[in-house]
mmCIF file of C-alpha atoms and ligand atoms in Angstrom:
data_model
loop_
_atom_site.group_PDB
_atom_site.id
_atom_site.type_symbol
_atom_site.label_atom_id
_atom_site.label_comp_id
_atom_site.label_asym_id
_atom_site.label_seq_id
_atom_site.Cartn_x
_atom_site.Cartn_y
_atom_site.Cartn_z
ATOM 1 C CA UNK A 13 24.514 -6.399 18.510
ATOM 2 C CA UNK A 14 21.892 -6.557 15.121
ATOM 3 C CA UNK A 15 17.863 -6.060 16.232
ATOM 4 C CA UNK A 16 15.512 -7.913 14.584
ATOM 5 C CA UNK A 17 11.995 -8.322 14.964
ATOM 6 C CA UNK A 18 10.095 -12.136 14.402
ATOM 7 C CA UNK A 19 6.517 -12.669 14.363
ATOM 8 C CA UNK A 20 6.182 -14.838 17.511
ATOM 9 C CA UNK A 21 2.172 -15.361 17.045
ATOM 10 C CA UNK A 22 -0.134 -15.460 14.649
ATOM 11 C CA UNK A 23 -2.545 -12.366 15.462
ATOM 12 C CA UNK A 24 -6.191 -13.614 16.379
ATOM 13 C CA UNK A 25 -8.462 -10.500 14.613
ATOM 14 C CA UNK A 26 -6.444 -6.952 15.251
ATOM 15 C CA UNK A 27 -2.332 -7.209 15.469
ATOM 16 C CA UNK A 28 -1.158 -6.541 18.998
ATOM 17 C CA UNK A 29 2.298 -5.863 19.662
ATOM 18 C CA UNK A 30 2.585 -9.171 22.062
ATOM 19 C CA UNK A 31 2.218 -10.921 18.295
ATOM 20 C CA UNK A 32 5.919 -9.690 17.723
ATOM 21 C CA UNK A 33 9.346 -10.229 19.558
ATOM 22 C CA UNK A 34 12.060 -7.856 19.597
ATOM 23 C CA UNK A 35 15.616 -10.222 19.549
ATOM 24 C CA UNK A 36 19.168 -9.503 19.494
ATOM 25 C CA UNK A 37 21.905 -11.426 17.438
ATOM 26 C CA UNK A 38 24.932 -10.960 16.632
ATOM 27 C CA UNK A 39 26.434 -8.298 13.650
ATOM 28 C CA UNK A 40 26.040 -10.283 10.323
ATOM 29 C CA UNK A 41 29.356 -10.238 8.956
ATOM 30 C CA UNK A 42 30.007 -10.874 4.512
ATOM 31 C CA UNK A 43 31.270 -13.217 2.824
ATOM 32 C CA UNK A 44 32.542 -12.976 -1.001
ATOM 33 C CA UNK A 45 30.176 -11.125 -3.226
ATOM 34 C CA UNK A 46 27.994 -10.878 -0.223
ATOM 35 C CA UNK A 47 26.962 -6.783 0.805
ATOM 36 C CA UNK A 48 26.099 -5.567 4.047
ATOM 37 C CA UNK A 49 22.913 -3.674 4.540
ATOM 38 C CA UNK A 50 22.271 -1.588 7.396
ATOM 39 C CA UNK A 51 18.323 -0.513 6.861
ATOM 40 C CA UNK A 52 16.899 3.334 6.544
ATOM 41 C CA UNK A 53 13.386 2.768 5.620
ATOM 42 C CA UNK A 54 11.224 -0.271 6.201
ATOM 43 C CA UNK A 55 7.664 -0.104 4.621
ATOM 44 C CA UNK A 56 5.039 -1.302 6.727
ATOM 45 C CA UNK A 57 2.046 -2.291 5.093
ATOM 46 C CA UNK A 58 -1.802 -3.943 5.152
ATOM 47 C CA UNK A 59 -1.341 -7.169 3.489
ATOM 48 C CA UNK A 60 1.281 -7.672 5.689
ATOM 49 C CA UNK A 61 -1.648 -8.905 7.454
ATOM 50 C CA UNK A 62 -2.796 -11.354 5.285
ATOM 51 C CA UNK A 63 0.809 -12.996 5.774
ATOM 52 C CA UNK A 64 0.734 -13.545 8.801
ATOM 53 C CA UNK A 65 -2.033 -15.964 8.876
ATOM 54 C CA UNK A 66 -1.449 -19.276 8.068
ATOM 55 C CA UNK A 67 -3.157 -21.512 5.008
ATOM 56 C CA UNK A 68 -2.842 -20.578 1.177
ATOM 57 C CA UNK A 69 -2.630 -17.830 -0.201
ATOM 58 C CA UNK A 70 -1.327 -15.556 -3.338
ATOM 59 C CA UNK A 71 1.782 -15.608 -1.394
ATOM 60 C CA UNK A 72 3.451 -17.669 1.313
ATOM 61 C CA UNK A 73 2.765 -17.087 5.239
ATOM 62 C CA UNK A 74 5.475 -15.610 7.106
ATOM 63 C CA UNK A 75 7.036 -18.328 9.800
ATOM 64 C CA UNK A 76 6.534 -18.108 13.077
ATOM 65 C CA UNK A 77 9.444 -17.425 14.942
ATOM 66 C CA UNK A 78 11.237 -15.345 11.952
ATOM 67 C CA UNK A 79 11.948 -11.797 11.160
ATOM 68 C CA UNK A 80 9.137 -9.727 9.258
ATOM 69 C CA UNK A 81 10.036 -9.343 5.596
ATOM 70 C CA UNK A 82 8.607 -6.055 3.644
ATOM 71 C CA UNK A 83 9.513 -3.384 1.748
ATOM 72 C CA UNK A 84 12.845 -2.058 2.805
ATOM 73 C CA UNK A 85 15.563 0.861 1.745
ATOM 74 C CA UNK A 86 18.527 0.036 3.097
ATOM 75 C CA UNK A 87 22.309 1.584 2.493
ATOM 76 C CA UNK A 88 25.453 -0.907 1.394
ATOM 77 C CA UNK A 89 28.180 -0.035 3.781
ATOM 78 C CA UNK A 90 30.287 -2.833 3.171
ATOM 79 C CA UNK A 91 30.395 -5.139 0.295
ATOM 80 C CA UNK A 92 32.354 -7.384 -1.249
ATOM 81 C CA UNK A 93 30.084 -7.112 -4.485
ATOM 82 C CA UNK A 94 30.878 -6.346 -8.183
ATOM 83 C CA UNK A 95 27.833 -4.847 -8.283
ATOM 84 C CA UNK A 96 27.380 -2.936 -5.721
ATOM 85 C CA UNK A 97 29.269 -0.400 -4.110
ATOM 86 C CA UNK A 98 29.641 0.855 -0.160
ATOM 87 C CA UNK A 99 27.574 3.936 0.281
ATOM 88 C CA UNK A 100 24.557 2.908 -2.718
ATOM 89 C CA UNK A 101 21.045 2.670 -1.134
ATOM 90 C CA UNK A 102 19.055 -0.393 -2.374
ATOM 91 C CA UNK A 103 15.726 -1.200 -2.587
ATOM 92 C CA UNK A 104 13.994 -5.218 -1.720
ATOM 93 C CA UNK A 105 12.136 -6.595 0.192
ATOM 94 C CA UNK A 106 13.960 -7.442 3.184
ATOM 95 C CA UNK A 107 13.890 -8.751 7.109
ATOM 96 C CA UNK A 108 13.048 -6.508 9.739
ATOM 97 C CA UNK A 109 16.222 -5.885 10.903
ATOM 98 C CA UNK A 110 18.704 -3.012 11.229
ATOM 99 C CA UNK A 111 21.735 -4.684 9.754
ATOM 100 C CA UNK A 112 21.559 -7.845 7.671
ATOM 101 C CA UNK A 113 23.344 -8.945 4.746
ATOM 102 C CA UNK A 114 22.724 -9.904 1.021
ATOM 103 C CA UNK A 115 23.615 -11.682 -1.951
ATOM 104 C CA UNK A 116 21.943 -8.331 -3.758
ATOM 105 C CA UNK A 117 19.640 -10.758 -5.347
ATOM 106 C CA UNK A 118 16.480 -8.922 -5.955
ATOM 107 C CA UNK A 119 17.500 -5.542 -4.699
ATOM 108 C CA UNK A 120 17.651 -2.475 -7.208
ATOM 109 C CA UNK A 121 20.238 0.628 -6.446
ATOM 110 C CA UNK A 122 17.829 3.056 -5.983
ATOM 111 C CA UNK A 123 19.091 7.360 -6.499
ATOM 112 C CA UNK A 124 19.155 9.256 -3.612
ATOM 113 C CA UNK A 125 19.814 12.753 -5.423
ATOM 114 C CA UNK A 126 16.096 11.696 -7.699
ATOM 115 C CA UNK A 127 14.249 11.986 -4.795
ATOM 116 C CA UNK A 128 13.663 11.608 -1.002
ATOM 117 C CA UNK A 129 14.417 7.546 -0.208
ATOM 118 C CA UNK A 130 11.571 6.688 1.284
ATOM 119 C CA UNK A 131 9.638 7.532 -1.481
ATOM 120 C CA UNK A 132 10.632 4.388 -3.517
ATOM 121 C CA UNK A 133 8.714 2.875 -0.688
ATOM 122 C CA UNK A 134 5.621 4.654 -1.988
ATOM 123 C CA UNK A 135 4.619 6.359 -4.978
ATOM 124 C CA UNK A 136 7.955 5.292 -6.370
ATOM 125 C CA UNK A 137 7.461 2.054 -5.071
ATOM 126 C CA UNK A 138 4.976 -1.216 -4.549
ATOM 127 C CA UNK A 139 2.038 1.483 -3.303
ATOM 128 C CA UNK A 140 2.572 4.133 -6.358
ATOM 129 C CA UNK A 141 3.059 0.816 -8.987
ATOM 130 C CA UNK A 142 0.067 -0.494 -7.596
ATOM 131 C CA UNK A 143 -2.102 2.103 -8.189
ATOM 132 C CA UNK A 144 -0.667 2.740 -11.834
ATOM 133 C CA UNK A 145 -1.224 -1.045 -12.831
ATOM 134 C CA UNK A 146 -4.609 -1.707 -11.094
ATOM 135 C CA UNK A 147 -6.010 1.323 -13.366
ATOM 136 C CA UNK A 148 -3.900 1.027 -16.255
ATOM 137 C CA UNK A 149 -5.092 -2.644 -16.419
ATOM 138 C CA UNK A 150 -8.441 -2.483 -15.357
ATOM 139 C CA UNK A 151 -9.780 0.502 -14.271
ATOM 140 C CA UNK A 152 -9.118 1.892 -17.505
ATOM 141 C CA UNK A 153 -10.826 5.740 -16.601
ATOM 142 C CA UNK A 154 -11.812 8.283 -19.695
ATOM 143 C CA UNK A 155 -12.493 11.402 -19.642
ATOM 144 C CA UNK A 156 -15.454 12.702 -18.660
ATOM 145 C CA UNK A 157 -15.986 9.388 -16.186
ATOM 146 C CA UNK A 158 -16.277 9.372 -12.572
ATOM 147 C CA UNK A 159 -14.061 7.207 -10.482
ATOM 148 C CA UNK A 160 -14.490 6.909 -7.130
ATOM 149 C CA UNK A 161 -11.777 5.427 -4.668
ATOM 150 C CA UNK A 162 -11.841 4.519 -1.360
ATOM 151 C CA UNK A 163 -8.752 4.543 1.646
ATOM 152 C CA UNK A 164 -8.705 7.732 -0.985
ATOM 153 C CA UNK A 165 -5.722 9.315 1.609
ATOM 154 C CA UNK A 166 -3.960 6.889 1.828
ATOM 155 C CA UNK A 167 -0.918 5.701 -0.094
ATOM 156 C CA UNK A 168 -2.257 3.772 -3.215
ATOM 157 C CA UNK A 169 -5.845 5.468 -3.318
ATOM 158 C CA UNK A 170 -4.162 8.971 -3.270
ATOM 159 C CA UNK A 171 -2.104 8.165 -6.425
ATOM 160 C CA UNK A 172 -4.753 6.037 -7.553
ATOM 161 C CA UNK A 173 -7.308 8.945 -7.245
ATOM 162 C CA UNK A 174 -4.674 11.828 -9.219
ATOM 163 C CA UNK A 175 -3.505 10.069 -11.897
ATOM 164 C CA UNK A 176 -7.800 9.434 -12.570
ATOM 165 C CA UNK A 177 -7.462 13.325 -12.300
ATOM 166 C CA UNK A 178 -4.800 13.682 -14.860
ATOM 167 C CA UNK A 179 -6.634 11.116 -16.989
ATOM 168 C CA UNK A 180 -9.549 13.635 -17.028
ATOM 169 C CA UNK A 181 -12.392 11.481 -14.753
ATOM 170 C CA UNK A 182 -14.419 13.581 -11.936
ATOM 171 C CA UNK A 183 -13.238 11.565 -8.561
ATOM 172 C CA UNK A 184 -14.738 11.302 -5.408
ATOM 173 C CA UNK A 185 -12.300 9.765 -2.204
ATOM 174 C CA UNK A 186 -14.066 8.008 0.548
ATOM 175 C CA UNK A 187 -11.719 8.907 3.331
ATOM 176 C CA UNK A 188 -11.721 8.004 7.353
ATOM 177 C CA UNK A 189 -10.955 12.211 8.730
ATOM 178 C CA UNK A 190 -11.972 15.505 8.128
ATOM 179 C CA UNK A 191 -8.846 16.328 7.875
ATOM 180 C CA UNK A 192 -8.248 13.464 4.996
ATOM 181 C CA UNK A 193 -11.392 14.606 3.252
ATOM 182 C CA UNK A 194 -9.750 18.475 3.012
ATOM 183 C CA UNK A 195 -6.502 17.252 1.981
ATOM 184 C CA UNK A 196 -7.714 15.027 -0.705
ATOM 185 C CA UNK A 197 -9.351 18.495 -2.067
ATOM 186 C CA UNK A 198 -7.038 20.885 -1.400
ATOM 187 C CA UNK A 199 -3.851 19.107 -1.774
ATOM 188 C CA UNK A 200 -4.261 16.235 -4.175
ATOM 189 C CA UNK A 201 -7.478 17.891 -6.432
ATOM 190 C CA UNK A 202 -10.169 15.351 -5.959
ATOM 191 C CA UNK A 203 -13.437 16.918 -6.939
ATOM 192 C CA UNK A 204 -15.493 15.479 -3.493
ATOM 193 C CA UNK A 205 -14.696 13.945 -0.712
ATOM 194 C CA UNK A 206 -16.444 12.339 1.877
ATOM 195 C CA UNK A 207 -15.594 11.094 5.504
ATOM 196 C CA UNK A 208 -17.399 7.321 6.085
ATOM 197 C CA UNK A 209 -16.769 8.036 9.510
ATOM 198 C CA UNK A 210 -19.092 11.102 10.056
ATOM 199 C CA UNK A 211 -21.476 9.982 7.145
ATOM 200 C CA UNK A 212 -24.686 8.193 8.220
ATOM 201 C CA UNK A 213 -26.007 7.384 4.652
ATOM 202 C CA UNK A 214 -22.985 6.161 3.048
ATOM 203 C CA UNK A 215 -25.425 5.044 -0.355
ATOM 204 C CA UNK A 216 -27.311 8.752 -0.026
ATOM 205 C CA UNK A 217 -24.059 9.938 0.680
ATOM 206 C CA UNK A 218 -22.398 8.866 -3.172
ATOM 207 C CA UNK A 219 -25.940 9.325 -4.606
ATOM 208 C CA UNK A 220 -25.563 13.101 -3.966
ATOM 209 C CA UNK A 221 -22.103 12.944 -5.109
ATOM 210 C CA UNK A 222 -22.015 11.083 -8.201
ATOM 211 C CA UNK A 223 -25.740 12.295 -9.657
ATOM 212 C CA UNK A 224 -24.386 10.909 -13.351
ATOM 213 C CA UNK A 225 -23.737 7.429 -11.336
ATOM 214 C CA UNK A 226 -19.636 5.541 -10.704
ATOM 215 C CA UNK A 227 -18.395 4.238 -13.395
ATOM 216 C CA UNK A 228 -14.855 3.488 -12.385
ATOM 217 C CA UNK A 229 -14.485 2.554 -8.370
ATOM 218 C CA UNK A 230 -10.835 1.625 -7.029
ATOM 219 C CA UNK A 231 -11.617 -0.053 -3.739
ATOM 220 C CA UNK A 232 -8.699 -0.877 -1.599
ATOM 221 C CA UNK A 233 -11.165 -1.329 2.050
ATOM 222 C CA UNK A 234 -14.026 -3.550 0.136
ATOM 223 C CA UNK A 235 -16.904 -4.292 3.101
ATOM 224 C CA UNK A 236 -20.746 -1.899 3.663
ATOM 225 C CA UNK A 237 -18.063 0.903 2.016
ATOM 226 C CA UNK A 238 -17.916 -0.736 -1.266
ATOM 227 C CA UNK A 239 -21.320 -2.336 -0.733
ATOM 228 C CA UNK A 240 -23.263 1.643 -0.556
ATOM 229 C CA UNK A 241 -20.480 2.530 -4.150
ATOM 230 C CA UNK A 242 -21.355 -0.227 -5.723
ATOM 231 C CA UNK A 243 -25.298 0.249 -5.886
ATOM 232 C CA UNK A 244 -24.644 3.120 -7.847
ATOM 233 C CA UNK A 245 -22.234 1.518 -10.538
ATOM 234 C CA UNK A 246 -22.445 2.447 -14.190
ATOM 235 C CA UNK A 247 -23.755 0.397 -17.340
ATOM 236 C CA UNK A 248 -20.225 -0.850 -18.131
ATOM 237 C CA UNK A 249 -18.515 0.201 -15.020
ATOM 238 C CA UNK A 250 -15.073 -1.331 -13.890
ATOM 239 C CA UNK A 251 -14.247 -2.439 -10.273
ATOM 240 C CA UNK A 252 -10.401 -2.655 -9.713
ATOM 241 C CA UNK A 253 -10.394 -4.748 -6.658
ATOM 242 C CA UNK A 254 -7.447 -3.831 -5.013
ATOM 243 C CA UNK A 255 -7.601 -4.276 -0.794
ATOM 244 C CA UNK A 256 -9.832 -4.983 1.679
ATOM 245 C CA UNK A 257 -8.883 -3.847 4.821
ATOM 246 C CA UNK A 258 -11.821 -3.053 6.674
ATOM 247 C CA UNK A 259 -12.504 -7.195 6.655
ATOM 248 C CA UNK A 260 -8.343 -8.028 7.260
ATOM 249 C CA UNK A 261 -9.111 -8.503 11.235
ATOM 250 C CA UNK A 262 -11.892 -10.559 10.454
ATOM 251 C CA UNK A 263 -12.213 -13.773 12.415
ATOM 252 C CA UNK A 264 -15.409 -14.952 9.970
ATOM 253 C CA UNK A 265 -16.316 -15.242 7.253
ATOM 254 C CA UNK A 266 -17.763 -11.679 6.619
ATOM 255 C CA UNK A 267 -21.540 -10.966 4.993
ATOM 256 C CA UNK A 268 -21.379 -8.861 2.911
ATOM 257 C CA UNK A 269 -24.561 -7.982 -0.344
ATOM 258 C CA UNK A 270 -25.111 -9.782 -3.226
ATOM 259 C CA UNK A 271 -23.624 -7.926 -5.669
ATOM 260 C CA UNK A 272 -24.102 -10.266 -8.935
ATOM 261 C CA UNK A 273 -27.480 -8.670 -10.177
ATOM 262 C CA UNK A 274 -25.614 -4.969 -10.138
ATOM 263 C CA UNK A 275 -22.533 -6.543 -12.196
ATOM 264 C CA UNK A 276 -25.225 -8.197 -14.746
ATOM 265 C CA UNK A 277 -26.891 -5.732 -15.059
ATOM 266 C CA UNK A 278 -24.990 -2.990 -15.394
ATOM 267 C CA UNK A 279 -22.641 -5.218 -17.576
ATOM 268 C CA UNK A 280 -19.801 -4.680 -15.119
ATOM 269 C CA UNK A 281 -16.585 -6.057 -14.400
ATOM 270 C CA UNK A 282 -14.941 -6.244 -11.422
ATOM 271 C CA UNK A 283 -11.530 -7.521 -10.218
ATOM 272 C CA UNK A 284 -9.016 -8.517 -7.885
ATOM 273 C CA UNK A 285 -5.532 -8.244 -8.824
ATOM 274 C CA UNK A 286 -2.047 -8.536 -7.397
ATOM 275 C CA UNK A 287 0.547 -5.940 -8.575
ATOM 276 C CA UNK A 288 3.274 -8.800 -8.621
ATOM 277 C CA UNK A 289 1.489 -10.251 -11.120
ATOM 278 C CA UNK A 290 1.861 -7.144 -13.326
ATOM 279 C CA UNK A 291 6.291 -6.801 -13.796
ATOM 280 C CA UNK A 292 5.800 -6.349 -16.945
ATOM 281 C CA UNK A 293 3.807 -3.608 -16.628
ATOM 282 C CA UNK A 294 6.773 -1.505 -13.927
ATOM 283 C CA UNK A 295 8.847 0.279 -16.189
ATOM 284 C CA UNK A 296 5.954 1.681 -18.630
ATOM 285 C CA UNK A 297 4.113 2.549 -14.875
ATOM 286 C CA UNK A 298 7.618 4.044 -13.460
ATOM 287 C CA UNK A 299 8.317 6.019 -16.676
ATOM 288 C CA UNK A 300 4.845 7.449 -16.235
ATOM 289 C CA UNK A 301 5.007 8.016 -12.551
ATOM 290 C CA UNK A 302 8.375 9.782 -12.357
ATOM 291 C CA UNK A 303 7.223 12.397 -15.107
ATOM 292 C CA UNK A 304 3.779 13.219 -13.875
ATOM 293 C CA UNK A 305 6.114 13.824 -10.558
ATOM 294 C CA UNK A 306 8.886 15.827 -12.586
ATOM 295 C CA UNK A 307 5.715 17.904 -13.687
ATOM 296 C CA UNK A 308 4.077 18.160 -10.789
ATOM 297 C CA UNK A 309 1.106 16.258 -12.059
ATOM 298 C CA UNK A 310 1.031 14.191 -8.969
ATOM 299 C CA UNK A 311 2.427 14.747 -5.867
ATOM 300 C CA UNK A 312 2.475 12.580 -2.358
ATOM 301 C CA UNK A 313 2.235 12.681 0.625
ATOM 302 C CA UNK A 314 4.031 10.109 3.992
ATOM 303 C CA UNK A 315 3.639 9.610 7.040
ATOM 304 C CA UNK A 316 7.515 8.931 8.831
ATOM 305 C CA UNK A 317 7.517 7.163 11.943
ATOM 306 C CA UNK A 318 11.134 7.731 13.470
ATOM 307 C CA UNK A 319 13.049 4.072 15.503
ATOM 308 C CA UNK A 320 13.529 0.590 14.721
ATOM 309 C CA UNK A 321 11.179 -0.735 17.680
ATOM 310 C CA UNK A 322 7.898 1.006 16.315
ATOM 311 C CA UNK A 323 8.151 -1.074 13.120
ATOM 312 C CA UNK A 324 5.189 -3.095 14.968
ATOM 313 C CA UNK A 325 2.611 -0.405 16.625
ATOM 314 C CA UNK A 326 3.317 1.669 13.156
ATOM 315 C CA UNK A 327 2.110 -1.514 11.273
ATOM 316 C CA UNK A 328 -0.982 -1.772 13.550
ATOM 317 C CA UNK A 329 -1.895 2.110 13.498
ATOM 318 C CA UNK A 330 -2.502 1.118 9.776
ATOM 319 C CA UNK A 331 -5.826 -0.505 10.764
ATOM 320 C CA UNK A 332 -7.021 2.990 13.063
ATOM 321 C CA UNK A 333 -5.899 4.878 9.767
ATOM 322 C CA UNK A 334 -3.647 6.629 11.472
ATOM 323 C CA UNK A 335 -1.209 7.658 8.090
ATOM 324 C CA UNK A 336 -1.860 10.258 5.457
ATOM 325 C CA UNK A 337 -0.279 8.866 2.347
ATOM 326 C CA UNK A 338 2.017 6.016 2.999
ATOM 327 C CA UNK A 339 3.495 4.921 6.333
ATOM 328 C CA UNK A 340 7.248 4.661 6.497
ATOM 329 C CA UNK A 341 9.199 3.668 9.359
ATOM 330 C CA UNK A 342 12.670 5.951 9.151
ATOM 331 C CA UNK A 343 15.480 3.770 11.321
HETATM 332 N N1 NAP B 19 -3.521 -5.808 -4.921
HETATM 333 C C1 NAP B 19 -2.917 -5.207 -4.595
HETATM 334 O O1 NAP B 19 -1.396 -5.725 -5.324
HETATM 335 C C2 NAP B 19 -2.101 -4.233 -3.462
HETATM 336 C C3 NAP B 19 -0.753 -3.496 -3.222
HETATM 337 C C4 NAP B 19 -1.135 -2.832 -2.456
HETATM 338 C C5 NAP B 19 -1.809 -2.316 -1.577
HETATM 339 N N2 NAP B 19 -3.329 -3.051 -1.867
HETATM 340 C C6 NAP B 19 -4.420 -2.848 -0.736
HETATM 341 O O2 NAP B 19 -4.680 -1.297 -1.336
HETATM 342 C C7 NAP B 19 -5.293 -0.996 0.378
HETATM 343 C C8 NAP B 19 -4.556 0.345 0.566
HETATM 344 O O3 NAP B 19 -3.346 -0.560 0.948
HETATM 345 P P1 NAP B 19 -2.011 1.143 1.161
HETATM 346 O O4 NAP B 19 -1.041 0.390 1.393
HETATM 347 O O5 NAP B 19 -2.092 2.115 0.124
HETATM 348 O O6 NAP B 19 -2.726 1.205 2.648
HETATM 349 P P2 NAP B 19 -3.270 2.572 3.460
HETATM 350 O O7 NAP B 19 -4.390 3.097 2.653
HETATM 351 O O8 NAP B 19 -2.028 3.855 2.237
HETATM 352 O O9 NAP B 19 -3.714 2.863 4.666
HETATM 353 C C9 NAP B 19 -4.674 1.440 5.188
HETATM 354 C C10 NAP B 19 -5.393 2.829 5.374
HETATM 355 O O10 NAP B 19 -6.954 1.825 5.141
HETATM 356 C C11 NAP B 19 -8.151 2.817 5.774
HETATM 357 N N3 NAP B 19 -8.272 1.984 6.980
HETATM 358 C C12 NAP B 19 -7.879 1.001 7.921
HETATM 359 N N4 NAP B 19 -9.218 0.233 8.284
HETATM 360 C C13 NAP B 19 -10.277 0.300 7.794
HETATM 361 C C14 NAP B 19 -11.442 0.170 8.006
HETATM 362 N N5 NAP B 19 -12.097 -0.998 8.788
HETATM 363 N N6 NAP B 19 -12.461 0.710 6.793
HETATM 364 C C15 NAP B 19 -11.589 1.672 5.713
HETATM 365 N N7 NAP B 19 -10.247 2.037 6.374
HETATM 366 C C16 NAP B 19 -10.162 1.712 6.838
HETATM 367 C C17 NAP B 19 -7.362 3.404 6.808
HETATM 368 O O11 NAP B 19 -7.819 5.201 6.016
HETATM 369 P P3 NAP B 19 -8.980 6.284 6.668
HETATM 370 O O12 NAP B 19 -8.632 6.682 7.610
HETATM 371 O O13 NAP B 19 -9.471 6.244 5.526
HETATM 372 O O14 NAP B 19 -10.200 4.572 7.373
HETATM 373 C C18 NAP B 19 -6.443 3.631 6.243
HETATM 374 O O15 NAP B 19 -5.129 5.146 7.031
HETATM 375 C C19 NAP B 19 -5.049 -1.978 1.056
HETATM 376 O O16 NAP B 19 -6.349 -2.675 0.876
HETATM 377 C C20 NAP B 19 -4.165 -3.028 0.602
HETATM 378 O O17 NAP B 19 -4.314 -4.292 1.509
HETATM 379 C C21 NAP B 19 -3.525 -3.868 -2.484
#
């Protein structure tokens, strides 16, 4: 039998295991021009939380009683498709299933010999592309500038901070544990990192580590952490609004500081973005990310949890910061 994980209920606030349903179903059989895939790695991502809500967004909500879809690396185990052969590995937006069939549409072949397969979900996948595009299109970091990144020890944040270092910035990271803060400076080359969970006065802490103010803020978390950074922005600062995980589980509209006077007074730019709207930049991004990796200028870490049945809990664990770098489930 094949295993599948469905969205059973729309989470109210923080997602719970009971919002998901495990079902057994018959193994899929392929027809002409199709491939049978065995899931190897599943990406769990904070943005999936938004798709679990109903209502209008940049992407359609997940349907109840249907499998969740996320980034997946899978192995082709049968093929009647001219473009794929048994033993190929592919990356694509696929269902939370152990086995599934596909027409091949939207799938990219990935090279298992080049980097570990899971890297195609992280540094050489959607989160690496997000860091690159957010900085190249909005943040535009320049040598000598100060860049602050929140969610710094996560998949996007750790890559964004390292790219800013490559561009010659002074980089300050904000993360949620002493271990993460230590990793950012010792392994990822950040200049300074702050543990927001043990820092009493974030505004004062940011002032202390950014004596020349903040030129670029790469925001992955929103909320009060971002308010503390925003009061220190410089003239012509750029604020890359990538994510707002601190408010994804809110059940009412969060109260926030009025930031308009800061933007006006500093002639600052604040822009949100969705990585999938920048597909024209992906080839350039992959070229740079791959080169920096091979040159040793860029490194990455992953938290890999094993077991198909662990996917929902691993997703929930993102909201407790249980990952360092990209959170991935190995099947
Ligand atoms: N715009 C786009 O196209 C795009 C694409 C990908 C991702 N994103 C966004 O980018 C952000 C990072 O995504 P990711 O995939 O790299 O995830 P991630 O950073 O690898 O994982 C999430 C991290 O968020 C932190 N966090 C959780 N709850 C928090 C809270 N209440 N306050 C502050 N930090 C909290 C945790 O780290 P700590 O231990 O540090 O708290 C956790 O490890 C997310 O907001 C995501 O939605 C946007």
